[in-house]
Tab-separated table of C-alpha atoms in Angstrom:
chain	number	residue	atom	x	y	z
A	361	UNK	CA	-3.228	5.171	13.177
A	362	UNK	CA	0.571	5.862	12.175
A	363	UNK	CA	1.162	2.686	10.496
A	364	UNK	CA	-2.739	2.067	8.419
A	365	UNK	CA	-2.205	5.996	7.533
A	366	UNK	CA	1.191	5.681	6.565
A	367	UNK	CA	0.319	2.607	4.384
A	368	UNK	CA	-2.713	4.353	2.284
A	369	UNK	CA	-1.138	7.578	1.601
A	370	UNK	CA	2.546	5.830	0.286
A	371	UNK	CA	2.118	2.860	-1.288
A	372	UNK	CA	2.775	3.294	-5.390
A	373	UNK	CA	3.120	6.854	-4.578
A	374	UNK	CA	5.404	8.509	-7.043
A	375	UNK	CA	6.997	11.292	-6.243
A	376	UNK	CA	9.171	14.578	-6.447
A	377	UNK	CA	11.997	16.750	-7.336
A	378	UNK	CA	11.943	20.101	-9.264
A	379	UNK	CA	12.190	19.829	-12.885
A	380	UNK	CA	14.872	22.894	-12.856
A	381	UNK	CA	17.393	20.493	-11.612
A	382	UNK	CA	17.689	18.697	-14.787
A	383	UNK	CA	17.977	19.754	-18.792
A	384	UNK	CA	16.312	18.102	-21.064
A	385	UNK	CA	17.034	17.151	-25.302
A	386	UNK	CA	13.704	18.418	-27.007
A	387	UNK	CA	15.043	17.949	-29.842
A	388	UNK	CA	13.508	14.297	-30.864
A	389	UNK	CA	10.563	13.860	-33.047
A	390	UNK	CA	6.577	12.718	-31.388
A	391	UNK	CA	7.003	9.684	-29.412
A	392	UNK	CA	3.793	7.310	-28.725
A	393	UNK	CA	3.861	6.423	-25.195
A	394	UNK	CA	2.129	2.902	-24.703
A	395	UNK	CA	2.704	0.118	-21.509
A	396	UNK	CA	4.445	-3.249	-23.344
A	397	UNK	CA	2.932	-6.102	-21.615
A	398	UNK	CA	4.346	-9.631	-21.610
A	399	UNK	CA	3.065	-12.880	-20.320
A	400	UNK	CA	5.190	-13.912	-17.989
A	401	UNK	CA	7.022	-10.706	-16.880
A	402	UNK	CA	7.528	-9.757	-13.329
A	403	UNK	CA	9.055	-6.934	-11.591
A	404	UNK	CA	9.486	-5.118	-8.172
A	405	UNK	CA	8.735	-1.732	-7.520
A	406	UNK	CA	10.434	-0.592	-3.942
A	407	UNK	CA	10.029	3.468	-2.680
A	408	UNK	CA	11.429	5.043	-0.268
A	409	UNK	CA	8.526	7.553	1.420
A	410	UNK	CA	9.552	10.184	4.195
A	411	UNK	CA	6.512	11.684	5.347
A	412	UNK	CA	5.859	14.019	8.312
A	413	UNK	CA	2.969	13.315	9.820
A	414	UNK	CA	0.679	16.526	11.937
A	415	UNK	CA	-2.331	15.671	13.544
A	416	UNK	CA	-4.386	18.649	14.486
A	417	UNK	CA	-1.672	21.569	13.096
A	418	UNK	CA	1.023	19.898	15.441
A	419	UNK	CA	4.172	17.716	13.792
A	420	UNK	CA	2.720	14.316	15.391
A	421	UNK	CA	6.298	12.125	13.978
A	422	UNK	CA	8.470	11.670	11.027
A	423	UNK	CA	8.911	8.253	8.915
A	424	UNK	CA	10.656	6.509	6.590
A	425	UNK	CA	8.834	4.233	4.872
A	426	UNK	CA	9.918	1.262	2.266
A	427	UNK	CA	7.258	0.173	0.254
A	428	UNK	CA	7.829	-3.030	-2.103
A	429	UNK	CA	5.575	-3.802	-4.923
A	430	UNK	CA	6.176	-7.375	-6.375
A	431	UNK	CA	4.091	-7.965	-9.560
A	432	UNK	CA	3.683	-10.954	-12.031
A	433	UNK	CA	2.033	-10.340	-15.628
A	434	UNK	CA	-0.346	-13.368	-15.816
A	435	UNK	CA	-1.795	-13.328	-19.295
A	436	UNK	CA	-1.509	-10.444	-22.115
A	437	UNK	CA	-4.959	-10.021	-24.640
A	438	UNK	CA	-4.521	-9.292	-27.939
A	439	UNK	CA	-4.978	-5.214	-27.119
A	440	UNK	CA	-2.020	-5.325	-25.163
A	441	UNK	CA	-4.018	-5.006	-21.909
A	442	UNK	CA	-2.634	-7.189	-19.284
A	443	UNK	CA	-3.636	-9.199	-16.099
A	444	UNK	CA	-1.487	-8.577	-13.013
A	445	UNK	CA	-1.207	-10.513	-9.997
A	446	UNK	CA	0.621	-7.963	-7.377
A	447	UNK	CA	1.737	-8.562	-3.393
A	448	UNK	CA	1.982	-5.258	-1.877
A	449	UNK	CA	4.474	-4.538	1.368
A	450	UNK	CA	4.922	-1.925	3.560
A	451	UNK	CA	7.221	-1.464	6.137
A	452	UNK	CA	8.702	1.842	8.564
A	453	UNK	CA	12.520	1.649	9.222
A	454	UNK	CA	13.881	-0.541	12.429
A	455	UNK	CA	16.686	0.794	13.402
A	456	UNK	CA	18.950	-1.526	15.553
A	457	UNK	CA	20.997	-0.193	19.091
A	458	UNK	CA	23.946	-1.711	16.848
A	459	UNK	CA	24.135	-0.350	13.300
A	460	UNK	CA	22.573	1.212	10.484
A	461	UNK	CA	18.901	-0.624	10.662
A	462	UNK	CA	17.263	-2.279	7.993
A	463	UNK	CA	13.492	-2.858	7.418
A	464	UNK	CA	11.382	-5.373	9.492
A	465	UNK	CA	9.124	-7.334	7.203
A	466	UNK	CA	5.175	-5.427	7.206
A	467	UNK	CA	2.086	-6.439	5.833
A	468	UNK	CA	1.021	-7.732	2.768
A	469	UNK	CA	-1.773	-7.463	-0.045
A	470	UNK	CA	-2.452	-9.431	-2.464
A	471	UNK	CA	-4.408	-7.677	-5.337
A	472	UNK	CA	-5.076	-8.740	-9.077
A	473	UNK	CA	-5.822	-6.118	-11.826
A	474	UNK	CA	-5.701	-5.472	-15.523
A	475	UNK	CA	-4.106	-2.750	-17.371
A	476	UNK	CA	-4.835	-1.733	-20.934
A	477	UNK	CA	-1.491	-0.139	-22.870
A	478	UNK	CA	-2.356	3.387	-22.094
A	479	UNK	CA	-2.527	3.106	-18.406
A	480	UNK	CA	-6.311	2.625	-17.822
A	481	UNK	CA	-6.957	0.387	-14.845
A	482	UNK	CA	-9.465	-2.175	-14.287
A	483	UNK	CA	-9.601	-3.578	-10.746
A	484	UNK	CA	-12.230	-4.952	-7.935
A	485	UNK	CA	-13.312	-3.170	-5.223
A	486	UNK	CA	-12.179	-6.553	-2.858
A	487	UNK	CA	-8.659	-5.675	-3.691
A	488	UNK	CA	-7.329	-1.853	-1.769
A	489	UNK	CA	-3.849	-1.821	-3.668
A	490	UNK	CA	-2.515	-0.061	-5.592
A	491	UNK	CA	-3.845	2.862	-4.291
A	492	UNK	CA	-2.799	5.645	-7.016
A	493	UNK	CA	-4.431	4.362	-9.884
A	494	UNK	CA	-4.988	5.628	-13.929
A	495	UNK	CA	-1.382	7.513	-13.132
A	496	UNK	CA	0.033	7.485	-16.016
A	497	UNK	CA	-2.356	7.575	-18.519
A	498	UNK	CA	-0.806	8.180	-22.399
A	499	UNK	CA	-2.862	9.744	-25.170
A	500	UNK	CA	-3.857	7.863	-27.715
A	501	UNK	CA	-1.640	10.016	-30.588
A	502	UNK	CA	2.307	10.962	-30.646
A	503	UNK	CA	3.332	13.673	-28.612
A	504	UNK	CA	6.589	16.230	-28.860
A	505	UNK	CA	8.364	17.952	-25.820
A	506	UNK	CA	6.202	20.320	-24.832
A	507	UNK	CA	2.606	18.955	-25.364
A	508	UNK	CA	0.472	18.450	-22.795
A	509	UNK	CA	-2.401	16.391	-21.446
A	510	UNK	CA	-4.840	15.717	-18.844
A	511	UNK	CA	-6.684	12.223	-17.903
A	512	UNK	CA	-8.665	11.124	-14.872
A	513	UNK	CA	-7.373	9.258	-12.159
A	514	UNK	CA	-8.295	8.155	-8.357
A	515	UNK	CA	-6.833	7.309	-5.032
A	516	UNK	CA	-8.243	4.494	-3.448
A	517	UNK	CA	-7.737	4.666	0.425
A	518	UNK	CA	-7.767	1.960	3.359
A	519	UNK	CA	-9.525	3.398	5.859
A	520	UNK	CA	-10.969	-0.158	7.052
A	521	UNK	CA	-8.609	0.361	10.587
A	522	UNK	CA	-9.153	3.785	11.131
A	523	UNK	CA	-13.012	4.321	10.243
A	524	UNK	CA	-14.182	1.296	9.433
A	525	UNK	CA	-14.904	1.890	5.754
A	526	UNK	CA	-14.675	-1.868	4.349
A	527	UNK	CA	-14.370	-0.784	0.347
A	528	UNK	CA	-11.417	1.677	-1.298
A	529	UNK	CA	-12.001	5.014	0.192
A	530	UNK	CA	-11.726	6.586	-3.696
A	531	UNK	CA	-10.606	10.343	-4.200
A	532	UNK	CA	-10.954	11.263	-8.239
A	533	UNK	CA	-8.534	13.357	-9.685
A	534	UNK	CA	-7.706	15.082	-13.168
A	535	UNK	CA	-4.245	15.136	-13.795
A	536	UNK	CA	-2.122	17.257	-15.751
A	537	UNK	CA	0.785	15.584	-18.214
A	538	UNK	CA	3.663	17.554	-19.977
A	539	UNK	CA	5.913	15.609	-22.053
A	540	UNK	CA	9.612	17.827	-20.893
A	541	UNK	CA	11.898	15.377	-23.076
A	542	UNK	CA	14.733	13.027	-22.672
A	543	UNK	CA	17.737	12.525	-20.437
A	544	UNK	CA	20.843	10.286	-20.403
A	545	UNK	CA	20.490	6.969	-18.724
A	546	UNK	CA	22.057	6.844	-15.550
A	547	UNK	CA	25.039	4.319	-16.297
A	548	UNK	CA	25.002	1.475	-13.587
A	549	UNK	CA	28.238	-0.280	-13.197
A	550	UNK	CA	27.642	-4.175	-13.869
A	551	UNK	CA	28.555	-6.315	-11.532
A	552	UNK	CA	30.338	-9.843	-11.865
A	553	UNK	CA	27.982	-12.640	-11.987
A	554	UNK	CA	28.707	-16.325	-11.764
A	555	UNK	CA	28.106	-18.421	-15.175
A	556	UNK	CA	25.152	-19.565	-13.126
A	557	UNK	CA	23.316	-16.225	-12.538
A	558	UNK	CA	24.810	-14.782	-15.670
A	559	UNK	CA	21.771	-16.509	-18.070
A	560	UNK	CA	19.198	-13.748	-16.420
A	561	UNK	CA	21.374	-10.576	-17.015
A	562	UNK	CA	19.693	-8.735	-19.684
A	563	UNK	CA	22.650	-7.435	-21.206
A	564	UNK	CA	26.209	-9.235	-21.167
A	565	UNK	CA	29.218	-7.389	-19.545
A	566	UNK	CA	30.433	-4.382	-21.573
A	567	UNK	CA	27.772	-4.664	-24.111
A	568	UNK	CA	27.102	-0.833	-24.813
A	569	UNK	CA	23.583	0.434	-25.126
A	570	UNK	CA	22.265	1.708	-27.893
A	571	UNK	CA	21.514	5.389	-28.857
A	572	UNK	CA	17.675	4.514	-27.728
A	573	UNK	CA	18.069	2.085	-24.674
A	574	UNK	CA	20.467	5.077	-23.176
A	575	UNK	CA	18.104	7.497	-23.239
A	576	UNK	CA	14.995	7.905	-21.004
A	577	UNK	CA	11.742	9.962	-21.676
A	578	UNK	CA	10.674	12.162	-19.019
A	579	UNK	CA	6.796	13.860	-17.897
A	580	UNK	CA	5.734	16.071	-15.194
A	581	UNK	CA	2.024	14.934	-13.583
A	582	UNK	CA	0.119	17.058	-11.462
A	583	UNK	CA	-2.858	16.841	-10.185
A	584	UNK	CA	-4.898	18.169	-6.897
A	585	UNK	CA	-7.961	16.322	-5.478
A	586	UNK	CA	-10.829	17.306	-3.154
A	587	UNK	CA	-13.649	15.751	-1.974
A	588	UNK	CA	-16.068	15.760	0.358
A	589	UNK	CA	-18.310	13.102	2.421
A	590	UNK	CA	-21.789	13.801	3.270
A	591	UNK	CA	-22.415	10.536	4.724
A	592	UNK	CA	-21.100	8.338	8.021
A	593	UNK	CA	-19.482	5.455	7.086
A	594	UNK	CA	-21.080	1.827	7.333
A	595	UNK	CA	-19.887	1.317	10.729
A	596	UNK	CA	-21.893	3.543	12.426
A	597	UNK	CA	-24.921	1.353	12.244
A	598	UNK	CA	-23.216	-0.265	15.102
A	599	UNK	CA	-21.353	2.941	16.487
A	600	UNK	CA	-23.449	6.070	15.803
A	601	UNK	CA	-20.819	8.508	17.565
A	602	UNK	CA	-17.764	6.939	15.147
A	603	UNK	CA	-15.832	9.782	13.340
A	604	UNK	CA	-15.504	9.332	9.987
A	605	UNK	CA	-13.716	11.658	6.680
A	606	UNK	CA	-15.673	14.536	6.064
A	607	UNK	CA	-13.425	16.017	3.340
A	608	UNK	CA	-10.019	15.031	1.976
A	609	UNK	CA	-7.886	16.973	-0.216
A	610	UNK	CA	-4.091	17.729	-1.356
A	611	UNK	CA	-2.096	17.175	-4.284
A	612	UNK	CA	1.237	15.445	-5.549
A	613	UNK	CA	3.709	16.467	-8.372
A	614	UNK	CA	5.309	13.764	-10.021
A	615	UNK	CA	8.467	13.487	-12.438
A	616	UNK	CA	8.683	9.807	-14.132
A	617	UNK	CA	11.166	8.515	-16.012
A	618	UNK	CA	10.086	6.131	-19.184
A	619	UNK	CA	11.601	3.485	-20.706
A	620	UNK	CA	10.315	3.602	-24.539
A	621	UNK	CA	11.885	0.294	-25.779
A	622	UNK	CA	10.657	-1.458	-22.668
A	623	UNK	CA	7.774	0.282	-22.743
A	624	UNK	CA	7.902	0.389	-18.719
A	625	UNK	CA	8.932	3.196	-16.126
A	626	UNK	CA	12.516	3.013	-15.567
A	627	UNK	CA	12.140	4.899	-11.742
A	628	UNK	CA	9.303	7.785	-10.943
A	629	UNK	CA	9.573	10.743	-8.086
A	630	UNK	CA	7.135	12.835	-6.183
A	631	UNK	CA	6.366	15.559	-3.677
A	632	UNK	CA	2.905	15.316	-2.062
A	633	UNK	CA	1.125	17.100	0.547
A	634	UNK	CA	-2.780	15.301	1.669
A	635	UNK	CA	-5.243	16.342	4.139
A	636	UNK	CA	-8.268	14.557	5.686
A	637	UNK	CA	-10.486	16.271	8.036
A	638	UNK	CA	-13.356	14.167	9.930
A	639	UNK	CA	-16.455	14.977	11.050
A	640	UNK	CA	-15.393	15.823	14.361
A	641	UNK	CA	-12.964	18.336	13.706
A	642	UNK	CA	-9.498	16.359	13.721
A	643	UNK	CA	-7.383	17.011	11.004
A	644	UNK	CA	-4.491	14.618	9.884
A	645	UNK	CA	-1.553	16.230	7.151
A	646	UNK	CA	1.070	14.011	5.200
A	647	UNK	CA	3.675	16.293	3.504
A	648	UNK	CA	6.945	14.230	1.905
A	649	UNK	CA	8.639	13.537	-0.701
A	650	UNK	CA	9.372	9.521	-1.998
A	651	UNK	CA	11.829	7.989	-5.069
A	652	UNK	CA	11.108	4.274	-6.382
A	653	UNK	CA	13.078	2.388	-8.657
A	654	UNK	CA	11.331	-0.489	-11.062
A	655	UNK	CA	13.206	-3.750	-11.558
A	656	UNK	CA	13.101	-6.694	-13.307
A	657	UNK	CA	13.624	-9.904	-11.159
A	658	UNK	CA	16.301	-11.915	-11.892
A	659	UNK	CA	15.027	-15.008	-11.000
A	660	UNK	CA	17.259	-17.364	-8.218
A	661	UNK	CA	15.308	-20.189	-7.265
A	662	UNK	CA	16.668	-22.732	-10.109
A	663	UNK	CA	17.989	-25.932	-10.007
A	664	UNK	CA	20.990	-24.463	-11.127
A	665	UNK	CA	21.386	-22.007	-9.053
A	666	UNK	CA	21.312	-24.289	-6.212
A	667	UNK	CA	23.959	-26.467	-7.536
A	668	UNK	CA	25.836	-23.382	-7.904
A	669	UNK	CA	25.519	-22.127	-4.520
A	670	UNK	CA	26.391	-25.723	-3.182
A	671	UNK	CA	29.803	-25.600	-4.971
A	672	UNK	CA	30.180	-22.232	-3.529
A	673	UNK	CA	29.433	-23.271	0.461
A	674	UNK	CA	31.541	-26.549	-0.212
A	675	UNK	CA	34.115	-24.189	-2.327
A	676	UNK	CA	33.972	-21.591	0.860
A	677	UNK	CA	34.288	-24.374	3.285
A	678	UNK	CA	30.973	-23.560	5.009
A	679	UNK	CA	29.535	-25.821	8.182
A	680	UNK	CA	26.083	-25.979	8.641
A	681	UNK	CA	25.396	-24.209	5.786
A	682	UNK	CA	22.267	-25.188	3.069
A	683	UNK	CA	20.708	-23.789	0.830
A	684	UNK	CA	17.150	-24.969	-0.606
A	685	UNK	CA	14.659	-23.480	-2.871
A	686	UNK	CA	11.742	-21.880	-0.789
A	687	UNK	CA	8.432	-19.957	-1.578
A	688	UNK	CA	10.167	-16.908	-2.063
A	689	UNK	CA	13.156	-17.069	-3.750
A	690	UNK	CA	16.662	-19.305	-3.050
A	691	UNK	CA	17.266	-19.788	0.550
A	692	UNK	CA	20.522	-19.921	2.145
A	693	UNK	CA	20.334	-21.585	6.034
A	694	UNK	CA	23.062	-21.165	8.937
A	695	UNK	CA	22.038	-23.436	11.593
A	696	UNK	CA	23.856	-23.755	14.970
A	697	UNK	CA	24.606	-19.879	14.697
A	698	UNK	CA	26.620	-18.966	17.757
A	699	UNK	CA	25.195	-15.627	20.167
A	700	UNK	CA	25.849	-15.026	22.979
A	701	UNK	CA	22.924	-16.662	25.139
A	702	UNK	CA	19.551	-14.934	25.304
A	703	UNK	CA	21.114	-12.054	23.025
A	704	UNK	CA	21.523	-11.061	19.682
A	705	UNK	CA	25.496	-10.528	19.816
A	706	UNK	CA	27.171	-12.339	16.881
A	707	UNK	CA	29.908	-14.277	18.860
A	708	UNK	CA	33.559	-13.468	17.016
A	709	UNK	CA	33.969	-17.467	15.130
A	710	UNK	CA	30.583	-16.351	13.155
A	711	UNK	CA	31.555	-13.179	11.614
A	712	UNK	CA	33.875	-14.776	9.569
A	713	UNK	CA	31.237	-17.261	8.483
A	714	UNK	CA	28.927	-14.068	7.268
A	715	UNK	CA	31.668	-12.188	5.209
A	716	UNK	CA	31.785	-15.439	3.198
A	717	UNK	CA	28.356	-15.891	2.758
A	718	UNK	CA	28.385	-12.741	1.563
A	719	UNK	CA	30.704	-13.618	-1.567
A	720	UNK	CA	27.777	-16.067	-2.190
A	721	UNK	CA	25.019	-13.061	-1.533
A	722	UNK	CA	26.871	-10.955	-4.332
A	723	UNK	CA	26.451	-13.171	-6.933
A	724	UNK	CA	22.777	-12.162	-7.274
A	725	UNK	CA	22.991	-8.333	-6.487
A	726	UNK	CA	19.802	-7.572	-8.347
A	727	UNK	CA	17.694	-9.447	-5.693
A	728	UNK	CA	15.828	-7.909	-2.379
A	729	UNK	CA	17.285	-9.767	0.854
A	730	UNK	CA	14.723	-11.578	3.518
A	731	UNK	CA	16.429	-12.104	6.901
A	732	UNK	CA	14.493	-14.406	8.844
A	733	UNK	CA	15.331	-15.645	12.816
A	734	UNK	CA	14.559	-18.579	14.460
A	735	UNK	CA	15.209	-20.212	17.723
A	736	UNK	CA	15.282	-23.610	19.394
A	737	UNK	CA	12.027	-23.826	22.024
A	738	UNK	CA	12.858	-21.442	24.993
A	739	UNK	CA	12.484	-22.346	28.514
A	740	UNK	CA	13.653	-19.661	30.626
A	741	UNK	CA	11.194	-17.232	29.935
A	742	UNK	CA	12.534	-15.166	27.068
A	743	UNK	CA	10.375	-13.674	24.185
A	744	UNK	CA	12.041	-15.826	21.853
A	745	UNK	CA	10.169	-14.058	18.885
A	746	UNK	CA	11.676	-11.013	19.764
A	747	UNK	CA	14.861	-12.656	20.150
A	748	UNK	CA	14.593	-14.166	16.668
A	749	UNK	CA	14.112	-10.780	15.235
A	750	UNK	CA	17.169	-9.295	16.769
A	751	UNK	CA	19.315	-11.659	16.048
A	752	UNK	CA	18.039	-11.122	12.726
A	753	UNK	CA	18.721	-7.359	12.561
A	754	UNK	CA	22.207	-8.498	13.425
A	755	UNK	CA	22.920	-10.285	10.793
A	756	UNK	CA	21.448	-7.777	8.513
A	757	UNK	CA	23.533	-5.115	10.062
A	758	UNK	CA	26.509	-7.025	9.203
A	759	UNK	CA	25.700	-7.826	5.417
A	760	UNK	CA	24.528	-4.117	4.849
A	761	UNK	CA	27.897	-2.705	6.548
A	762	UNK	CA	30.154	-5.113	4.309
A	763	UNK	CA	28.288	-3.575	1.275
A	764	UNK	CA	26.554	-6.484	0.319
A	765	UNK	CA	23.021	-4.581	-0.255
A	766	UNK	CA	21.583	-1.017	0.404
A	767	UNK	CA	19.690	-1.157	3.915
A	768	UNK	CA	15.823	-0.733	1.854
A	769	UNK	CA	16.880	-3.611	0.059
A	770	UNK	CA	17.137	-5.957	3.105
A	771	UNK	CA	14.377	-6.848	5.438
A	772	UNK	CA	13.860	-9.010	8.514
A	773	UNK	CA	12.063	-11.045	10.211
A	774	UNK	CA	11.721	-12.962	13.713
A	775	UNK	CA	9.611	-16.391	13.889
A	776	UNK	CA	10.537	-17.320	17.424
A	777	UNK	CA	10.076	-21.182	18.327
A	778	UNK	CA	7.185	-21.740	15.527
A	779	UNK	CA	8.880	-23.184	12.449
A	780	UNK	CA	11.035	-26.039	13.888
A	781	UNK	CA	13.039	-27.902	11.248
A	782	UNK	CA	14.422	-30.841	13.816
A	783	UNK	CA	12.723	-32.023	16.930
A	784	UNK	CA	13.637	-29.746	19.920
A	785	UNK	CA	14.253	-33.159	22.110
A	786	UNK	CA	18.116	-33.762	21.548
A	787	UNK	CA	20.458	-30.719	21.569
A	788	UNK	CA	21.715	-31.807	17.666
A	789	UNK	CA	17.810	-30.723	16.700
A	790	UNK	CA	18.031	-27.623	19.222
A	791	UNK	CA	21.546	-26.677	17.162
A	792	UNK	CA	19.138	-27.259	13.999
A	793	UNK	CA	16.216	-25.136	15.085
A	794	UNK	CA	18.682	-22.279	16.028
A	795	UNK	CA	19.414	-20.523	13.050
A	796	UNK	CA	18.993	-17.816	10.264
A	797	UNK	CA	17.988	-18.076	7.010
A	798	UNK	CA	18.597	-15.217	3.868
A	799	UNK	CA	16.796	-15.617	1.167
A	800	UNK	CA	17.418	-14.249	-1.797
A	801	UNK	CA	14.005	-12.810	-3.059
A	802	UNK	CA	12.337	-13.764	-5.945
A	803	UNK	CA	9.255	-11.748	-5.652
């Protein structure tokens, strides 16, 4: 229940701080809001969601939840509406025995969609992400600091797991918009890229934005939904006793922060509070607050790039160390990684190894990390997927306490024994097939 409920309830949720906490210039003239598509763009959306969960009145657990929206604009018409092709992640936090935990690779969704420039979605009831949809939706005039607006909107649940509803579970809304203003651009220190990476900055070193690209434009949304179902849901054809959502209800206040010469949210926040209550009296709450970011990709996986990273292993004097393009971005391998046996304990020769791979790792700070484990085949009865993924975490650990990434902007994963690269017969392949890869995510 945690994880499905957690999922539905969090993903593209914006989310909330008070208003009073910041001032805002009113002083500029009406502004025309409007989405600026273009073919080819692609982004990634990642919040951070902690949510307390009660079941029946009583605090049932708390979460922290990443969730990481990777989108692709595949084709702009000439109204500015856009295509979208979107994979949708989710994730609660792992936290290792060793260190400061990172985020074990969830599930994801695939889901395609079109937007028109003021926010209106179109999207097929096959696809269950995003689930807050029509949020934001612009006006179709200027507006000043102060005006206001309302425009319809709808969550669209996942409630397959839980009640066996096989379409979006869809809650309308009407939400509230006030335009509050601008506010300074939070000033992000630029880091050092190599002449390689350098070609996808979007602006040089230095360069000093202008009077417009430093500021950002800022509106409140509110909105509270409630709705009721007077109907069982499909499965009980099959299961006449199953429970199902009689009414669902709550509401979310939302702050986001616009980009006008992008024409693109910059970073949104939210505080949200939802109820469902089912049929048979059980009642599930979700109270929390969540912050997401929006960034543009800076894309890795080049030819160049790998060159690049080449010079840098052979620079860095790096064994065992490749680095290949993969389906997800540029891929750096460390076969033969030394642990001990059967545990995920870096021996001391390897952290060296890491803190120079990590040189490498910096050169593309912009970019999500994907931690993946693998082992040779295991014969003495250990879960070597499990294995996999700790060794993982380790590794992650390390990188996030040198600095090299925030820990919700590195995730991991354990493949066991499955994805062999050498043949486990001689102990040269075993030394192969024993090994962790970080890619350097491209979507």
């Amino acid at each position: 229940m945690k994880k499905k409920i957690s999922l539905v309830l969090s993903l593209f949720a914006f989310l909330a701080f008070s208003a009073a906490a910041e001032t805002y210039d009113t002083s500029g003239g009406p502004v025309t809001f409007r989405f600026k598509f273009q073919d080819g763009d692609s982004y990634r959306i990642l919040s951070t969601v902690n949510e307390d969960v009660y079941v029946n009145m009583r605090l049932n657990h708390r979460a922290e939840i990443i969730n990481r929206i990777s989108t692709q604009v595949l084709s702009v018409d000439k109204d500015g509406s856009a295509r979208h092709q979107s994979s949708f992640m989710t994730t609660e936090s792992a936290v290792s025995a060793v260190g400061t935990g990172s985020f074990s690779w969830g599930e994801e969704y695939l889901s395609i969609f079109d937007r028109s420039p003021l926010g209106v979605y179109t999207i097929d009831d096959q696809y269950f992400m995003p689930t807050v949809r029509d949020v934001p939706i612009f006006p179709d005039h200027p507006v000043k600091p102060g005006d206001t607006w309302t425009a319809e909107g709808h969550e669209a649940h996942d409630l397959r797991m839980n009640f066996g509803i096989q379409t979006p579970y869809k809650v309308p809304f009407t939400a509230t918009y006030t335009y509050l203003g601008t506010v300074d651009r939070e000033q992000k220190k630029v880091r050092q890229y190599s002449y390689a990476a350098a070609a996808y900055s979007k602006k040089p070193n230095n360069q000093v934005l202008s009077k417009e690209e430093s500021k950002l434009h800022v509106f409140r949304v509110k909105y509270s939904m409630y709705m009721e179902t007077p109907y069982r849901n499909p499965r009980a054809v099959a299961d006449p006793y199953a429970d199902y959502p009689q009414a669902t209800m709550g509401f979310s206040e939302e702050l986001v922060y616009w980009d006008a010469e992008k024409g693109a949210i910059d970073h949104y926040t939210e505080n949200f509070r939802i109820l469902i209550e089912t049929a048979y009296g059980r009642m599930y709450e979700f109270r929390g607050t969540a912050h997401a970011e929006v960034t543009d990709f800076v894309r890795t996986a080049t030819e160049e790039n790998v060159e690049e990273v080449k010079k840098q292993i052979d620079d860095l004097g790096l064994k065992n160390v490749n680095v290949i393009k993969s389906d997800k971005g540029l891929t750096i391998s460390i076969e033969n990684i030394q642990f001990k046996p059967d545990s995920p304990e870096l021996l001391d020769g390897e952290i060296d190894k890491l803190e120079r791979i990590a040189q490498i790792l910096s050169l593309f700070p912009d970019n999500d990390l994907l931690i993946s484990g693998h082992t040779a085949v295991a014969n003495n009865g250990v879960d070597s997927k499990q294995l996999s993924a700790d060794r993982a975490q380790t590794v992650a650990d390390y990188l996030i306490n040198l600095g090299v990434r925030e820990r919700q902007e590195v995730f991991t994963l354990g493949f066991g024994d499955t994805l062999p690269i050498a043949p486990n017969t001689t102990e040269e392949g075993r030394a192969k097939n024993r090994r962790v890869e970080i890619t350097i995510m491209d979507k």
